[in-house]
Coordinates of C-alpha atoms in Angstrom, one line a residue:
Chain A
M480 CA -11.6 -18.2 8.2
A481 CA -13.4 -15.1 9.4
V482 CA -11.9 -13.8 12.6
H483 CA -14.6 -11.7 14.2
T484 CA -12.9 -8.4 15.0
R485 CA -12.4 -4.9 13.7
A486 CA -15.1 -2.5 12.7
E487 CA -16.5 -1.3 16.0
P488 CA -18.0 2.2 15.7
A489 CA -15.3 4.7 16.7
A490 CA -17.7 6.9 18.7
Q491 CA -18.7 4.1 20.9
H492 CA -15.1 3.2 21.4
R493 CA -14.2 6.7 22.5
T494 CA -17.0 7.1 25.1
A495 CA -16.4 3.7 26.5
R496 CA -12.6 4.1 26.6
R497 CA -11.9 4.3 30.3
P498 CA -14.2 1.6 31.6
R499 CA -13.1 -0.5 28.7
R500 CA -9.4 -0.4 29.6
A501 CA -10.2 -1.4 33.1
R502 CA -12.3 -4.2 31.9
D503 CA -9.6 -5.3 29.5
R504 CA -7.1 -5.8 32.3
G505 CA -9.3 -8.4 34.0
Y506 CA -9.6 -10.4 30.8
W507 CA -5.8 -10.2 30.2
L508 CA -5.4 -12.4 33.2
F509 CA -7.2 -15.2 31.4
L510 CA -4.8 -14.9 28.5
L511 CA -1.7 -14.9 30.6
P512 CA -1.2 -18.7 31.2
G513 CA -1.8 -19.4 27.5
L514 CA 0.7 -16.7 26.4
V515 CA 3.4 -17.9 28.9
L516 CA 3.0 -21.5 27.9
F517 CA 3.2 -20.6 24.2
T518 CA 6.3 -18.5 24.7
V519 CA 8.0 -21.3 26.7
V520 CA 6.9 -24.2 24.5
V521 CA 6.9 -22.7 21.0
V522 CA 8.6 -19.3 20.7
V523 CA 11.7 -20.0 22.8
P524 CA 12.4 -23.4 21.3
F525 CA 11.9 -22.1 17.8
A526 CA 14.3 -19.3 18.5
M527 CA 16.8 -21.8 19.9
N528 CA 16.5 -23.9 16.8
V529 CA 17.3 -20.8 14.7
G530 CA 20.2 -20.1 16.9
Y531 CA 21.5 -23.7 16.6
S532 CA 21.3 -23.4 12.8
F533 CA 24.2 -20.9 12.9
T534 CA 26.5 -23.3 14.8
R535 CA 28.4 -26.6 14.4
W536 CA 27.3 -28.7 17.3
P537 CA 27.2 -32.5 17.8
G538 CA 24.7 -32.2 20.6
V539 CA 27.3 -32.3 23.4
G540 CA 29.8 -29.7 24.5
D541 CA 29.6 -26.1 23.3
P542 CA 28.1 -25.1 20.0
E543 CA 30.7 -23.5 17.7
W544 CA 29.4 -20.4 15.8
I545 CA 29.9 -20.8 12.1
G546 CA 27.5 -18.1 10.8
L547 CA 25.7 -19.1 7.6
D548 CA 27.9 -22.0 6.7
N549 CA 25.1 -24.6 7.3
Y550 CA 22.8 -22.7 4.9
R551 CA 25.6 -22.5 2.3
R552 CA 26.1 -26.2 2.7
L553 CA 22.3 -26.8 2.4
L554 CA 22.1 -25.0 -1.0
K555 CA 24.8 -27.3 -2.4
D556 CA 23.5 -30.5 -0.8
D557 CA 21.8 -32.7 -3.5
L558 CA 20.0 -34.6 -0.8
F559 CA 18.3 -31.5 0.5
W560 CA 17.0 -30.7 -3.0
T561 CA 15.9 -34.3 -3.5
S562 CA 14.0 -34.3 -0.2
F563 CA 12.2 -31.2 -1.3
R564 CA 11.2 -32.8 -4.6
H565 CA 9.8 -35.6 -2.6
N566 CA 7.9 -33.1 -0.6
A567 CA 6.4 -31.7 -3.7
A568 CA 5.3 -35.2 -4.7
L569 CA 3.6 -35.5 -1.3
V570 CA 1.8 -32.2 -1.8
V571 CA 0.3 -33.8 -4.9
A572 CA -0.6 -37.0 -3.1
M573 CA -1.9 -35.4 0.1
A574 CA -3.4 -32.2 -1.1
F575 CA -4.2 -32.0 -4.8
L576 CA -5.3 -35.6 -5.6
P577 CA -7.5 -35.9 -2.5
T578 CA -9.1 -32.5 -3.2
L579 CA -9.8 -33.4 -6.8
L580 CA -11.1 -36.9 -6.0
G581 CA -12.9 -35.6 -2.9
L582 CA -14.8 -33.0 -5.0
V583 CA -16.0 -35.5 -7.6
L584 CA -16.9 -38.1 -5.0
S585 CA -18.7 -35.8 -2.7
A586 CA -20.6 -34.2 -5.5
L587 CA -21.7 -37.6 -6.8
M588 CA -22.8 -38.7 -3.3
F589 CA -24.6 -35.5 -2.7
D590 CA -26.3 -35.1 -6.1
L591 CA -27.0 -38.7 -7.0
V592 CA -26.7 -41.1 -4.2
A593 CA -28.4 -39.1 -1.5
K594 CA -31.3 -38.3 -3.9
H595 CA -31.9 -41.8 -5.3
F596 CA -30.5 -44.2 -2.7
G597 CA -31.1 -42.4 0.6
G598 CA -29.0 -40.7 3.2
R599 CA -28.0 -43.9 4.9
T600 CA -26.1 -45.1 1.9
V601 CA -24.3 -41.8 1.9
T602 CA -23.4 -42.0 5.5
A603 CA -22.1 -45.5 5.1
L604 CA -20.0 -44.6 2.1
R605 CA -18.6 -41.5 3.8
A606 CA -17.7 -43.5 6.9
A607 CA -15.8 -46.0 4.7
Y608 CA -13.8 -43.2 3.0
Y609 CA -13.2 -41.4 6.3
L610 CA -12.0 -44.4 8.4
P611 CA -8.3 -44.3 7.4
Q612 CA -8.1 -40.7 8.6
L613 CA -8.7 -41.9 12.2
L614 CA -5.7 -44.2 12.3
P615 CA -2.6 -42.9 13.9
I616 CA -0.3 -42.5 10.9
A617 CA 2.1 -44.9 12.4
V618 CA -0.6 -47.5 12.5
A619 CA -1.5 -46.8 8.9
G620 CA 2.2 -47.3 8.2
V621 CA 2.2 -50.7 9.9
V622 CA -0.9 -51.8 8.0
W623 CA 0.7 -50.9 4.7
G624 CA 4.1 -52.0 5.5
W625 CA 2.6 -55.4 6.0
M626 CA 0.4 -55.3 3.0
L627 CA 3.2 -54.2 0.7
H628 CA 5.8 -56.7 1.9
P629 CA 7.4 -58.3 -1.2
E630 CA 7.3 -61.9 0.1
F631 CA 4.5 -62.3 2.5
G632 CA 2.5 -59.1 1.8
A633 CA -1.2 -59.2 0.9
L634 CA -1.1 -56.9 -2.1
N635 CA 1.1 -59.2 -4.2
S636 CA -1.1 -62.1 -3.1
V637 CA -4.3 -60.2 -4.2
L638 CA -2.7 -59.6 -7.6
D639 CA -1.8 -63.3 -7.9
A640 CA -5.3 -64.2 -7.0
I641 CA -6.9 -62.1 -9.7
G642 CA -4.4 -63.4 -12.3
L643 CA -2.2 -60.3 -12.3
G644 CA 0.7 -61.9 -10.4
S645 CA 3.2 -60.5 -13.0
L646 CA 2.4 -57.0 -11.7
G647 CA 3.7 -57.9 -8.3
Q648 CA 6.5 -55.7 -7.1
D649 CA 8.8 -55.0 -4.2
W650 CA 6.6 -51.9 -3.7
L651 CA 8.7 -50.1 -1.0
G652 CA 12.0 -51.7 -1.7
D653 CA 12.4 -50.7 -5.4
P654 CA 14.0 -47.2 -5.5
D655 CA 12.1 -46.4 -8.7
L656 CA 8.8 -47.4 -7.2
A657 CA 9.0 -46.5 -3.5
M658 CA 8.0 -42.9 -3.8
A659 CA 5.0 -43.7 -6.0
T660 CA 3.9 -46.3 -3.5
V661 CA 4.2 -43.9 -0.6
M662 CA 2.1 -41.4 -2.6
A663 CA -0.6 -44.0 -3.2
V664 CA -0.7 -44.8 0.5
M665 CA -1.1 -41.2 1.4
V666 CA -4.0 -40.7 -1.0
W667 CA -5.7 -43.6 0.7
F668 CA -5.0 -42.0 4.1
Q669 CA -6.0 -38.5 3.2
L670 CA -9.1 -38.9 1.0
G671 CA -11.7 -38.9 3.8
Y672 CA -10.9 -35.4 5.1
P673 CA -11.9 -33.4 2.0
I674 CA -14.9 -35.6 1.5
V675 CA -16.3 -34.8 5.0
I676 CA -15.6 -31.1 4.5
F677 CA -17.0 -30.9 1.0
M678 CA -20.1 -32.9 2.0
A679 CA -20.8 -30.4 4.8
G680 CA -20.1 -27.5 2.4
L681 CA -22.6 -28.9 -0.1
E682 CA -25.4 -28.7 2.5
R683 CA -24.8 -24.9 2.4
V684 CA -25.3 -24.6 -1.4
D685 CA -28.7 -23.2 -2.3
P686 CA -30.6 -26.1 -4.0
S687 CA -32.5 -23.7 -6.3
L688 CA -29.2 -23.0 -8.1
H689 CA -29.1 -26.7 -9.2
E690 CA -32.8 -26.8 -10.0
A691 CA -32.6 -23.7 -12.2
A692 CA -29.6 -25.1 -14.0
A693 CA -31.3 -28.5 -14.4
I694 CA -34.4 -26.9 -15.9
D695 CA -32.1 -25.0 -18.3
G696 CA -30.8 -28.5 -19.4
A697 CA -27.4 -28.3 -17.8
T698 CA -25.7 -31.7 -17.5
W699 CA -24.4 -33.0 -14.2
L700 CA -20.8 -32.2 -15.4
Q701 CA -21.8 -28.6 -16.3
R702 CA -23.5 -28.1 -12.9
F703 CA -20.4 -29.6 -11.2
R704 CA -18.1 -27.2 -13.0
H705 CA -20.2 -24.0 -12.8
I706 CA -22.1 -24.4 -9.5
T707 CA -20.5 -26.9 -7.2
I708 CA -16.9 -25.9 -7.6
P709 CA -17.4 -22.1 -7.3
Q710 CA -19.8 -22.6 -4.4
L711 CA -17.3 -24.8 -2.5
R712 CA -14.4 -22.3 -3.0
P713 CA -13.9 -21.6 0.7
E714 CA -13.8 -25.3 1.6
I715 CA -11.4 -26.0 -1.3
F716 CA -9.1 -23.3 0.0
V717 CA -9.1 -24.6 3.5
V718 CA -8.5 -28.2 2.5
L719 CA -5.7 -27.3 0.1
L720 CA -4.0 -25.1 2.7
T721 CA -4.2 -27.5 5.6
C722 CA -3.3 -30.5 3.5
T723 CA -0.4 -28.8 1.8
I724 CA 1.0 -27.8 5.2
A725 CA 0.5 -31.4 6.4
A726 CA 2.3 -32.7 3.4
L727 CA 5.3 -30.5 3.9
K728 CA 5.5 -31.6 7.5
V729 CA 5.2 -35.3 6.8
F730 CA 7.4 -37.4 9.1
G731 CA 5.5 -40.4 10.5
P732 CA 4.7 -42.3 7.3
I733 CA 8.2 -42.0 6.0
Y734 CA 9.7 -43.1 9.3
V735 CA 7.4 -46.1 9.5
L736 CA 7.2 -47.1 5.8
T737 CA 10.6 -46.6 4.4
R738 CA 13.0 -44.7 6.8
G739 CA 13.7 -42.5 3.8
G740 CA 14.9 -45.4 1.7
P741 CA 15.8 -47.4 -0.3
G742 CA 18.9 -45.3 -0.5
N743 CA 17.3 -41.9 -0.2
A744 CA 14.5 -42.5 -2.6
T745 CA 11.8 -41.3 -0.2
T746 CA 13.5 -39.0 2.1
V747 CA 11.8 -35.7 3.0
P748 CA 13.1 -32.6 4.8
S749 CA 11.5 -33.5 8.1
Y750 CA 13.1 -36.9 8.1
F751 CA 16.4 -35.5 6.8
S752 CA 16.5 -33.1 9.7
F753 CA 15.6 -35.9 12.2
Q754 CA 18.5 -37.9 10.9
N755 CA 20.9 -35.1 11.4
F756 CA 19.6 -34.4 14.9
F757 CA 19.5 -37.9 16.2
E758 CA 21.5 -40.2 14.0
K759 CA 24.3 -38.1 12.5
A760 CA 24.8 -35.9 15.6
S761 CA 25.0 -32.8 13.4
V762 CA 22.4 -30.7 15.3
G763 CA 23.5 -27.4 13.6
Y764 CA 22.8 -28.7 10.1
G765 CA 19.6 -30.4 11.2
S766 CA 18.4 -27.1 12.7
A767 CA 19.2 -25.3 9.4
I768 CA 17.1 -27.8 7.5
A769 CA 14.2 -27.5 10.0
T770 CA 14.4 -23.7 10.0
T771 CA 14.3 -23.6 6.2
L772 CA 11.3 -26.0 6.2
A773 CA 9.5 -23.7 8.7
I774 CA 10.1 -20.6 6.6
I775 CA 8.9 -22.4 3.4
I776 CA 5.7 -23.5 5.2
L777 CA 5.1 -20.0 6.6
V778 CA 5.6 -18.4 3.2
I779 CA 3.3 -20.9 1.5
A780 CA 0.6 -20.4 4.2
A781 CA 0.9 -16.6 3.7
L782 CA 0.6 -16.9 -0.1
F783 CA -2.5 -19.0 0.3
L784 CA -4.1 -16.6 2.6
R785 CA -3.2 -13.6 0.3
L786 CA -4.8 -15.5 -2.6
Q787 CA -7.9 -16.2 -0.6
D788 CA -8.2 -12.6 0.5
R789 CA -8.0 -11.5 -3.1
N790 CA -10.6 -14.0 -4.3
S791 CA -13.2 -13.2 -1.7
Chain B
M806 CA -36.4 -44.8 -18.3
N807 CA -33.5 -47.3 -18.4
H808 CA -31.0 -44.9 -19.8
R809 CA -31.5 -42.7 -16.7
I810 CA -31.5 -45.4 -14.1
L811 CA -28.5 -47.3 -15.4
P812 CA -25.9 -44.5 -15.0
R813 CA -27.1 -44.0 -11.4
F814 CA -26.5 -47.6 -10.6
A815 CA -23.1 -47.4 -12.3
V816 CA -22.2 -44.5 -10.1
L817 CA -23.4 -46.2 -7.0
V818 CA -21.5 -49.4 -7.9
S819 CA -18.2 -47.5 -8.5
L820 CA -18.6 -45.6 -5.3
A821 CA -19.2 -48.9 -3.4
V822 CA -16.2 -50.5 -5.1
L823 CA -14.1 -47.7 -4.0
A824 CA -15.4 -47.9 -0.4
V825 CA -14.6 -51.6 -0.4
A826 CA -11.1 -50.9 -1.7
M827 CA -10.6 -48.3 1.1
L828 CA -11.7 -50.8 3.7
L829 CA -9.7 -53.7 2.2
P830 CA -6.6 -53.2 4.3
F831 CA -8.8 -53.3 7.4
A832 CA -10.4 -56.5 6.3
L833 CA -7.1 -58.1 5.5
V834 CA -5.6 -57.2 8.8
L835 CA -8.6 -58.7 10.6
L836 CA -8.4 -61.8 8.4
N837 CA -4.8 -62.5 9.2
A838 CA -4.4 -61.4 12.8
F839 CA -5.8 -64.7 14.0
K840 CA -3.7 -67.0 11.9
T841 CA -0.7 -69.0 13.0
P842 CA 2.6 -68.3 11.2
A843 CA 2.6 -71.8 9.7
E844 CA -1.0 -71.3 8.4
Y845 CA 0.0 -68.0 6.9
S846 CA 2.9 -69.3 5.0
A847 CA 1.0 -72.3 3.8
N848 CA -2.3 -70.6 2.7
G849 CA -1.2 -67.0 2.1
P850 CA -2.9 -63.8 3.3
L851 CA -6.2 -64.3 1.4
A852 CA -7.3 -67.6 2.8
F853 CA -9.9 -67.7 5.5
P854 CA -8.3 -68.5 8.9
E855 CA -8.7 -72.2 9.9
G856 CA -9.3 -71.3 13.5
L857 CA -8.9 -68.4 15.9
S858 CA -5.3 -68.4 16.8
L859 CA -4.4 -65.8 19.3
E860 CA -0.7 -66.5 19.0
G861 CA 0.3 -63.4 17.0
L862 CA -1.8 -61.1 19.2
V863 CA -0.5 -62.6 22.5
D864 CA 3.1 -62.6 21.2
F865 CA 2.9 -59.0 20.2
W866 CA 1.1 -58.0 23.3
E867 CA 3.7 -59.5 25.5
R868 CA 6.7 -58.4 23.5
V869 CA 5.8 -54.7 23.6
D870 CA 3.8 -54.8 26.9
F871 CA 0.8 -53.5 25.0
G872 CA -1.3 -53.0 28.1
G873 CA 1.3 -50.6 29.4
K874 CA 1.4 -48.7 26.1
L875 CA -2.4 -48.4 26.1
L876 CA -2.4 -47.0 29.6
N877 CA 0.3 -44.5 28.7
S878 CA -1.6 -43.4 25.6
I879 CA -4.9 -43.0 27.5
L880 CA -3.2 -41.1 30.3
I881 CA -1.3 -38.7 28.1
S882 CA -4.3 -38.1 25.7
T883 CA -6.8 -37.6 28.5
A884 CA -4.5 -35.2 30.4
V885 CA -3.8 -33.2 27.2
A886 CA -7.4 -33.1 26.2
V887 CA -8.5 -31.7 29.6
L888 CA -5.7 -29.3 29.9
A889 CA -5.9 -28.0 26.4
V890 CA -9.6 -27.5 26.7
I891 CA -9.0 -25.4 29.8
V892 CA -6.2 -23.3 28.3
S893 CA -8.2 -22.8 25.1
V894 CA -11.3 -21.7 27.0
C895 CA -9.3 -19.2 29.0
N896 CA -7.6 -17.8 25.9
A897 CA -10.8 -17.7 24.0
Y898 CA -12.6 -16.0 26.9
A899 CA -10.1 -13.1 26.8
L900 CA -10.2 -12.9 23.0
G901 CA -13.8 -13.7 22.1
I902 CA -15.7 -12.3 25.1
G903 CA -13.2 -9.9 26.6
R904 CA -12.3 -8.6 23.1
I905 CA -9.0 -7.4 24.5
R906 CA -7.0 -5.1 22.3
G907 CA -4.7 -6.7 19.7
R908 CA -6.8 -9.9 19.7
T909 CA -6.4 -10.4 15.9
W910 CA -2.7 -10.3 16.3
I911 CA -2.7 -12.6 19.3
L912 CA -4.8 -15.1 17.4
A913 CA -2.6 -14.8 14.4
F914 CA 0.4 -15.5 16.6
F915 CA -1.2 -18.6 18.0
L916 CA -2.1 -19.8 14.5
I917 CA 1.3 -19.1 13.0
A918 CA 3.0 -20.9 15.8
N919 CA 0.7 -23.8 15.1
T920 CA 1.9 -24.1 11.4
L921 CA 5.6 -24.5 12.4
P922 CA 6.9 -28.0 11.8
Q923 CA 7.6 -29.9 14.9
E924 CA 11.1 -30.6 13.6
A925 CA 11.9 -26.9 14.1
M926 CA 11.4 -27.3 17.8
I927 CA 12.1 -30.9 18.5
Y928 CA 15.8 -30.6 19.4
P929 CA 15.2 -27.6 21.8
W930 CA 12.4 -29.6 23.4
Y931 CA 14.8 -32.5 23.8
T932 CA 17.5 -30.3 25.4
M933 CA 15.0 -28.4 27.5
A934 CA 13.4 -31.6 28.8
K935 CA 16.8 -32.9 29.7
E936 CA 17.7 -29.8 31.6
A937 CA 14.3 -29.7 33.4
G938 CA 14.6 -33.3 34.4
L939 CA 11.6 -34.1 32.3
Y940 CA 13.3 -36.2 29.6
D941 CA 11.6 -39.6 29.2
S942 CA 8.7 -38.4 31.4
R943 CA 5.1 -38.4 30.2
L944 CA 4.7 -34.9 31.7
S945 CA 7.0 -33.4 29.0
V946 CA 4.8 -34.8 26.2
I947 CA 1.7 -33.6 28.0
I948 CA 2.9 -30.1 28.4
I949 CA 4.1 -29.8 24.7
C950 CA 1.0 -31.4 23.2
T951 CA -1.3 -29.2 25.4
V952 CA 0.2 -26.1 24.0
L953 CA 0.2 -27.3 20.4
Q954 CA -3.4 -28.4 20.6
C955 CA -4.7 -25.3 22.2
A956 CA -3.8 -23.1 19.2
F957 CA -6.6 -24.7 17.3
G958 CA -8.8 -24.7 20.3
T959 CA -8.3 -21.0 20.9
Y960 CA -9.1 -20.3 17.3
L961 CA -12.3 -22.4 17.3
M962 CA -13.5 -21.3 20.7
S963 CA -12.9 -17.6 20.2
S964 CA -14.9 -17.6 17.0
V965 CA -17.7 -19.4 18.8
L966 CA -17.5 -17.1 21.8
G967 CA -17.3 -14.1 19.5
Q968 CA -20.9 -14.7 18.6
F969 CA -22.0 -15.4 22.2
P970 CA -25.1 -13.2 23.0
R971 CA -23.7 -10.1 24.9
E972 CA -27.0 -9.6 26.7
V973 CA -26.5 -12.9 28.6
I974 CA -23.1 -11.8 29.8
E975 CA -24.3 -8.3 30.8
A976 CA -27.2 -9.9 32.7
A977 CA -24.8 -12.1 34.5
H978 CA -22.6 -9.1 35.4
L979 CA -25.7 -7.1 36.6
D980 CA -26.5 -10.1 38.8
G981 CA -23.1 -9.6 40.4
A982 CA -21.3 -12.5 38.8
G983 CA -17.6 -11.8 38.4
R984 CA -15.6 -12.8 35.3
L985 CA -14.7 -16.2 36.5
R986 CA -18.2 -17.0 37.7
T987 CA -19.7 -15.8 34.4
L988 CA -17.3 -18.1 32.6
T989 CA -17.9 -21.2 34.7
H990 CA -21.7 -20.7 35.4
V991 CA -23.0 -19.1 32.2
I992 CA -20.7 -19.4 29.3
L993 CA -19.4 -23.0 29.7
P994 CA -22.7 -24.7 30.2
M995 CA -24.0 -23.0 27.0
S996 CA -20.9 -24.0 25.0
R997 CA -21.0 -27.7 25.9
S998 CA -21.1 -28.9 22.3
T999 CA -18.0 -27.0 21.3
L1000 CA -16.2 -28.2 24.4
T1001 CA -17.0 -31.8 23.5
V1002 CA -15.7 -31.3 20.0
M1003 CA -12.5 -29.9 21.3
F1004 CA -12.1 -32.6 23.9
V1005 CA -12.6 -35.4 21.3
F1006 CA -10.3 -33.9 18.8
F1007 CA -7.5 -33.2 21.3
F1008 CA -7.7 -36.7 22.6
I1009 CA -7.5 -38.3 19.2
W1010 CA -4.8 -36.0 17.9
T1011 CA -2.7 -36.6 20.9
W1012 CA -3.3 -40.3 20.6
N1013 CA -2.0 -40.2 17.0
E1014 CA 1.0 -38.0 17.8
F1015 CA 4.2 -39.6 16.7
L1016 CA 7.4 -37.5 16.6
I1017 CA 7.1 -36.0 20.1
P1018 CA 6.7 -39.2 22.0
L1019 CA 9.2 -40.9 19.7
I1020 CA 11.9 -38.5 20.8
L1021 CA 10.9 -37.6 24.3
L1022 CA 9.7 -41.0 25.7
I1023 CA 12.7 -43.2 25.1
S1024 CA 12.2 -45.9 27.7
N1025 CA 9.8 -48.8 27.0
D1026 CA 7.7 -48.1 30.1
N1027 CA 6.7 -44.7 28.9
Q1028 CA 6.0 -45.3 25.2
T1029 CA 2.7 -44.8 23.5
V1030 CA 0.8 -47.1 21.2
P1031 CA 1.8 -45.6 17.9
V1032 CA 5.4 -45.3 18.8
A1033 CA 5.6 -48.9 20.0
L1034 CA 4.1 -50.0 16.7
G1035 CA 6.0 -47.6 14.5
K1036 CA 9.3 -48.5 16.0
L1037 CA 8.9 -52.3 15.6
Q1038 CA 7.7 -51.8 12.0
G1039 CA 10.6 -49.5 11.2
E1040 CA 13.1 -52.1 12.6
R1041 CA 11.5 -54.8 10.5
M1042 CA 11.4 -57.1 13.4
M1043 CA 8.1 -58.8 12.9
D1044 CA 6.8 -61.7 10.9
A1045 CA 3.6 -61.6 8.9
T1046 CA 1.1 -62.7 11.5
M1047 CA 2.6 -60.6 14.2
S1048 CA 2.6 -57.6 11.8
S1049 CA -1.1 -58.0 11.2
A1050 CA -1.8 -58.7 14.8
S1051 CA 0.0 -55.5 15.8
A1052 CA -1.9 -53.6 13.1
L1053 CA -5.2 -54.9 14.5
L1054 CA -4.2 -53.8 18.0
G1055 CA -3.3 -50.4 16.6
I1056 CA -6.6 -50.1 14.6
L1057 CA -8.9 -51.2 17.4
P1058 CA -8.7 -48.1 19.6
A1059 CA -9.2 -45.9 16.5
L1060 CA -12.3 -47.9 15.7
V1061 CA -13.6 -47.5 19.3
F1062 CA -13.1 -43.8 19.0
F1063 CA -14.9 -43.8 15.7
V1064 CA -17.9 -45.6 17.1
L1065 CA -18.0 -43.6 20.3
F1066 CA -17.5 -40.2 18.7
Q1067 CA -18.8 -40.5 15.2
R1068 CA -21.2 -37.7 15.4
T1069 CA -19.0 -35.3 17.2
L1070 CA -16.2 -36.1 14.8
T1071 CA -18.1 -35.3 11.6
R1072 CA -19.5 -32.2 13.2
G1073 CA -16.1 -31.2 14.5
V1074 CA -14.2 -31.6 11.3
T1075 CA -16.6 -29.2 9.7
V1076 CA -16.7 -26.6 12.5
G1077 CA -13.0 -26.6 12.5
A1078 CA -12.5 -26.1 8.8
I1079 CA -15.0 -23.4 8.0
K1080 CA -16.0 -20.7 10.3

């Protein structure tokens, strides 16, 4: 993520200072609407949310200031910790597994399929993997909610048809299984994104690297490990970062597939805060959850970017 | 020779099997959306439909007034896409071409704001919309989504404009074109492909948005497609054929976008990710 800035020769800066200032002012006008909108729609509401988190407030009447009580309650709330454990599971399902699978799949497509079976085969395969990504997540949830239904769902029927009927389950209704099922659905949903990014990244890799390695007798696996993965490092970083953030924010799939249930077997912080806002009428507590989630996401994003800086 | 060709085919076959598995849910939805409930319970989800029954589709369509939902989604997504492209371009013009001071910080500010979870703003949006008389109005969703989308747009567009040939701009200025004229007559026509990418992405992202319309558009008349589907599913109010019919109606627009925008999409995903 190179932002093109900095390093302008100081001398040029000095001589051009006065006209530059005047010129600047004209351009500021263009930024004004964007900054105002951002302040009103993002900064102020976020500040309000932080403010609510120090209060007890059912959503009507006046909020009552209670300082850090909501945060103290949060630390002792088992449900809050459970929801974060589920979040971690979703990071695995939405960021790590798709990245790993995506790397292998795109390298296979790029090295083998494109070379021996033509670009069209690759395009078709990539489109198939990418298609779920285009669905609104709520629609993906409807598709899977129907597929996974214990009585009339298609998955159990497919298992029956291939003679594995005994493996049929109440996929989303069994508390021990529900989270794993949600994870599997998310892998299905997410896989296409890293594939498209990695395939594009592979175009960038100098083919002579692979040729040289092949002449030296390197196997495909060795080339994958020592050429493909290091060369794709920037893409891997971006994919991991964006998918991790997406996984921490997840709301739609949980709402549509399980509503956090059965019991609280699949609840996540975003859903937990939603419940407090709109179902339990404890806006203060919901705000504290949402604020904590926001801070965690910002810290993780900052850590990622630090790490990337150090690596490059 | 065999020992080299065989593994290649094995790889191809496994990749194809995976592709089929990825598409299986789509195929099953299609297979079952046209069955009658009786047929479904008699033959199960894997049997081929006996005829083209539109019962599930029509039932669902009428029950949620799907036509109205489509119009709402189209209206909101188009408005957001247009507005967010305009705001992004203006922001990026100041940052990428104007190179105003503190641009790195301003860009960082936009991007940080974009990583905040919507939950950390949803309740204030809800109260603000109520106070402004915009609760349950499509306008509130349009304003919020425009701002959220243009963070990415600003980032993408400013890095593209950062590499815009300076000579062209200077030439326009020498010809007496003001800043606005330079933007509309010189820069925009030359950035058409980035503008298309942004438009398509904003449109689809807004189409797929769930939490914001779920909270802010409470009445049936204003709801969007994903919310209508998600709500019914969450309430477990549908039988099997209606579920698959509703899934099909939810998938179709996404398929249309895919066919229409396939090239822009693949290009866009990659420009967006790595710059």
